[in-house]
């Protein structure tokens, strides 16, 4: 595995340090890391959520509604049968003002412009 969450964490640290964007304000409180696998998001209050925890396509049927301050998912959304529905369900689990942070592979780099 390519450790995409670790890569994104390093990029976010640089962005925060250089003033591009302050990621430290996003991953605060209670959150989920969808599809964490062996590279979970390392922030306080974040719980990994993987296949053993349930199907994240129907997250709103597993996790209480409006219970999360943030939801992170690295390279998960592109595996959903219905990505738009999955996103909508993930949003239902966020508290008002919460953050949804999906990381999606670059179409050019990873898929070489061929839709999977």
PDB file of C-alpha atoms in Angstrom:
ATOM      1  CA  UNK A   1       0.000   0.000   0.000  1.00  0.00           C
ATOM      2  CA  UNK A   2       1.176   3.488  -0.772  1.00  0.00           C
ATOM      3  CA  UNK A   3       0.423   5.053   2.656  1.00  0.00           C
ATOM      4  CA  UNK A   4      -1.683   7.820   1.118  1.00  0.00           C
ATOM      5  CA  UNK A   5      -2.874   9.159   4.489  1.00  0.00           C
ATOM      6  CA  UNK A   6       0.725   9.606   5.631  1.00  0.00           C
ATOM      7  CA  UNK A   7       1.522  11.421   2.387  1.00  0.00           C
ATOM      8  CA  UNK A   8      -1.487  13.711   2.812  1.00  0.00           C
ATOM      9  CA  UNK A   9      -0.551  14.354   6.453  1.00  0.00           C
ATOM     10  CA  UNK A  10       2.923  15.506   5.421  1.00  0.00           C
ATOM     11  CA  UNK A  11       1.425  17.776   2.743  1.00  0.00           C
ATOM     12  CA  UNK A  12      -1.081  19.202   5.242  1.00  0.00           C
ATOM     13  CA  UNK A  13       1.703  19.926   7.752  1.00  0.00           C
ATOM     14  CA  UNK A  14       3.581  21.900   5.095  1.00  0.00           C
ATOM     15  CA  UNK A  15       0.412  23.775   4.098  1.00  0.00           C
ATOM     16  CA  UNK A  16      -0.284  24.652   7.734  1.00  0.00           C
ATOM     17  CA  UNK A  17       3.326  25.703   8.384  1.00  0.00           C
ATOM     18  CA  UNK A  18       3.526  27.883   5.272  1.00  0.00           C
ATOM     19  CA  UNK A  19       0.137  29.505   5.810  1.00  0.00           C
ATOM     20  CA  UNK A  20      -1.507  27.981   2.746  1.00  0.00           C
ATOM     21  CA  UNK A  21      -4.265  26.412   4.858  1.00  0.00           C
ATOM     22  CA  UNK A  22      -4.572  25.731   8.592  1.00  0.00           C
ATOM     23  CA  UNK A  23      -5.438  22.040   8.794  1.00  0.00           C
ATOM     24  CA  UNK A  24      -5.135  22.088  12.590  1.00  0.00           C
ATOM     25  CA  UNK A  25      -8.621  23.645  12.705  1.00  0.00           C
ATOM     26  CA  UNK A  26     -10.199  20.844  10.669  1.00  0.00           C
ATOM     27  CA  UNK A  27      -9.265  17.673  12.562  1.00  0.00           C
ATOM     28  CA  UNK A  28     -10.569  18.748  15.979  1.00  0.00           C
ATOM     29  CA  UNK A  29     -13.005  16.876  18.186  1.00  0.00           C
ATOM     30  CA  UNK A  30     -14.519  13.489  17.423  1.00  0.00           C
ATOM     31  CA  UNK A  31     -13.959  12.005  13.996  1.00  0.00           C
ATOM     32  CA  UNK A  32     -13.749   8.954  11.800  1.00  0.00           C
ATOM     33  CA  UNK A  33     -11.104   7.783   9.360  1.00  0.00           C
ATOM     34  CA  UNK A  34     -12.951   5.711   6.765  1.00  0.00           C
ATOM     35  CA  UNK A  35     -10.940   2.888   5.230  1.00  0.00           C
ATOM     36  CA  UNK A  36      -8.025   3.569   7.551  1.00  0.00           C
ATOM     37  CA  UNK A  37      -6.368   0.198   7.016  1.00  0.00           C
ATOM     38  CA  UNK A  38      -2.730   0.151   8.131  1.00  0.00           C
ATOM     39  CA  UNK A  39      -2.289   3.925   7.637  1.00  0.00           C
ATOM     40  CA  UNK A  40      -4.799   5.633   9.947  1.00  0.00           C
ATOM     41  CA  UNK A  41      -5.079   9.371  10.405  1.00  0.00           C
ATOM     42  CA  UNK A  42      -3.047  10.171  13.509  1.00  0.00           C
ATOM     43  CA  UNK A  43      -5.064  12.872  15.255  1.00  0.00           C
ATOM     44  CA  UNK A  44      -6.565  12.925  18.726  1.00  0.00           C
ATOM     45  CA  UNK A  45     -10.222  11.971  18.786  1.00  0.00           C
ATOM     46  CA  UNK A  46     -10.104  10.137  15.460  1.00  0.00           C
ATOM     47  CA  UNK A  47     -11.317   6.553  15.278  1.00  0.00           C
ATOM     48  CA  UNK A  48     -10.390   4.258  12.391  1.00  0.00           C
ATOM     49  CA  UNK A  49     -13.400   2.793  10.584  1.00  0.00           C
ATOM     50  CA  UNK A  50     -12.693  -0.118   8.271  1.00  0.00           C
ATOM     51  CA  UNK A  51     -14.501  -3.104   6.734  1.00  0.00           C
ATOM     52  CA  UNK A  52     -14.621  -4.917  10.089  1.00  0.00           C
ATOM     53  CA  UNK A  53     -16.622  -1.970  11.477  1.00  0.00           C
ATOM     54  CA  UNK A  54     -19.235  -2.073   8.721  1.00  0.00           C
ATOM     55  CA  UNK A  55     -19.973  -0.841   5.242  1.00  0.00           C
ATOM     56  CA  UNK A  56     -19.109   2.845   5.027  1.00  0.00           C
ATOM     57  CA  UNK A  57     -21.433   3.204   2.021  1.00  0.00           C
ATOM     58  CA  UNK A  58     -24.269   3.143   4.564  1.00  0.00           C
ATOM     59  CA  UNK A  59     -22.431   4.970   7.329  1.00  0.00           C
ATOM     60  CA  UNK A  60     -25.560   6.830   8.434  1.00  0.00           C
ATOM     61  CA  UNK A  61     -27.125   3.476   9.365  1.00  0.00           C
ATOM     62  CA  UNK A  62     -24.129   2.568  11.572  1.00  0.00           C
ATOM     63  CA  UNK A  63     -22.920   5.831  13.112  1.00  0.00           C
ATOM     64  CA  UNK A  64     -25.321   8.169  14.942  1.00  0.00           C
ATOM     65  CA  UNK A  65     -26.451  11.111  12.848  1.00  0.00           C
ATOM     66  CA  UNK A  66     -24.788  14.466  13.519  1.00  0.00           C
ATOM     67  CA  UNK A  67     -22.239  12.840  15.846  1.00  0.00           C
ATOM     68  CA  UNK A  68     -18.893  13.552  14.140  1.00  0.00           C
ATOM     69  CA  UNK A  69     -16.857  16.749  13.968  1.00  0.00           C
ATOM     70  CA  UNK A  70     -14.927  15.447  10.965  1.00  0.00           C
ATOM     71  CA  UNK A  71     -14.847  12.475   8.636  1.00  0.00           C
ATOM     72  CA  UNK A  72     -11.682  11.637   6.720  1.00  0.00           C
ATOM     73  CA  UNK A  73     -11.456   9.021   4.023  1.00  0.00           C
ATOM     74  CA  UNK A  74      -8.323   8.333   2.021  1.00  0.00           C
ATOM     75  CA  UNK A  75      -8.752   6.480  -1.254  1.00  0.00           C
ATOM     76  CA  UNK A  76     -12.149   5.104  -0.237  1.00  0.00           C
ATOM     77  CA  UNK A  77     -14.746   7.036  -2.211  1.00  0.00           C
ATOM     78  CA  UNK A  78     -13.631   5.695  -5.581  1.00  0.00           C
ATOM     79  CA  UNK A  79     -14.498   2.171  -4.387  1.00  0.00           C
ATOM     80  CA  UNK A  80     -18.134   2.996  -3.597  1.00  0.00           C
ATOM     81  CA  UNK A  81     -20.871   1.579  -5.835  1.00  0.00           C
ATOM     82  CA  UNK A  82     -22.655   4.932  -5.593  1.00  0.00           C
ATOM     83  CA  UNK A  83     -20.185   7.649  -4.532  1.00  0.00           C
ATOM     84  CA  UNK A  84     -22.799  10.436  -4.503  1.00  0.00           C
ATOM     85  CA  UNK A  85     -25.034   8.464  -2.147  1.00  0.00           C
ATOM     86  CA  UNK A  86     -22.087   7.524   0.076  1.00  0.00           C
ATOM     87  CA  UNK A  87     -21.055  11.192   0.366  1.00  0.00           C
ATOM     88  CA  UNK A  88     -24.596  12.165   1.254  1.00  0.00           C
ATOM     89  CA  UNK A  89     -24.726   9.511   3.971  1.00  0.00           C
ATOM     90  CA  UNK A  90     -21.330  10.564   5.348  1.00  0.00           C
ATOM     91  CA  UNK A  91     -22.565  14.166   5.544  1.00  0.00           C
ATOM     92  CA  UNK A  92     -25.529  13.066   7.667  1.00  0.00           C
ATOM     93  CA  UNK A  93     -23.105  11.794  10.296  1.00  0.00           C
ATOM     94  CA  UNK A  94     -21.402  15.181  10.629  1.00  0.00           C
ATOM     95  CA  UNK A  95     -22.322  17.704  13.274  1.00  0.00           C
ATOM     96  CA  UNK A  96     -23.448  21.098  12.002  1.00  0.00           C
ATOM     97  CA  UNK A  97     -20.270  22.858  10.871  1.00  0.00           C
ATOM     98  CA  UNK A  98     -18.367  19.547  10.656  1.00  0.00           C
ATOM     99  CA  UNK A  99     -15.817  18.748   7.973  1.00  0.00           C
ATOM    100  CA  UNK A 100     -15.775  16.027   5.341  1.00  0.00           C
ATOM    101  CA  UNK A 101     -12.248  15.420   4.022  1.00  0.00           C
ATOM    102  CA  UNK A 102     -12.145  12.793   1.284  1.00  0.00           C
ATOM    103  CA  UNK A 103      -8.800  12.154  -0.380  1.00  0.00           C
ATOM    104  CA  UNK A 104      -9.282  10.902  -3.916  1.00  0.00           C
ATOM    105  CA  UNK A 105      -6.583   9.509  -6.230  1.00  0.00           C
ATOM    106  CA  UNK A 106      -5.549  11.738  -9.080  1.00  0.00           C
ATOM    107  CA  UNK A 107      -7.237  10.531 -12.266  1.00  0.00           C
ATOM    108  CA  UNK A 108      -4.173  11.287 -14.387  1.00  0.00           C
ATOM    109  CA  UNK A 109      -1.549   9.777 -12.095  1.00  0.00           C
ATOM    110  CA  UNK A 110      -3.306   6.695 -10.730  1.00  0.00           C
ATOM    111  CA  UNK A 111      -5.796   5.799 -13.456  1.00  0.00           C
ATOM    112  CA  UNK A 112      -3.812   7.070 -16.455  1.00  0.00           C
ATOM    113  CA  UNK A 113      -7.065   8.644 -17.704  1.00  0.00           C
ATOM    114  CA  UNK A 114      -8.837   5.285 -17.882  1.00  0.00           C
ATOM    115  CA  UNK A 115     -11.937   5.148 -15.712  1.00  0.00           C
ATOM    116  CA  UNK A 116     -11.838   1.985 -13.584  1.00  0.00           C
TER     117      UNK A 116
END
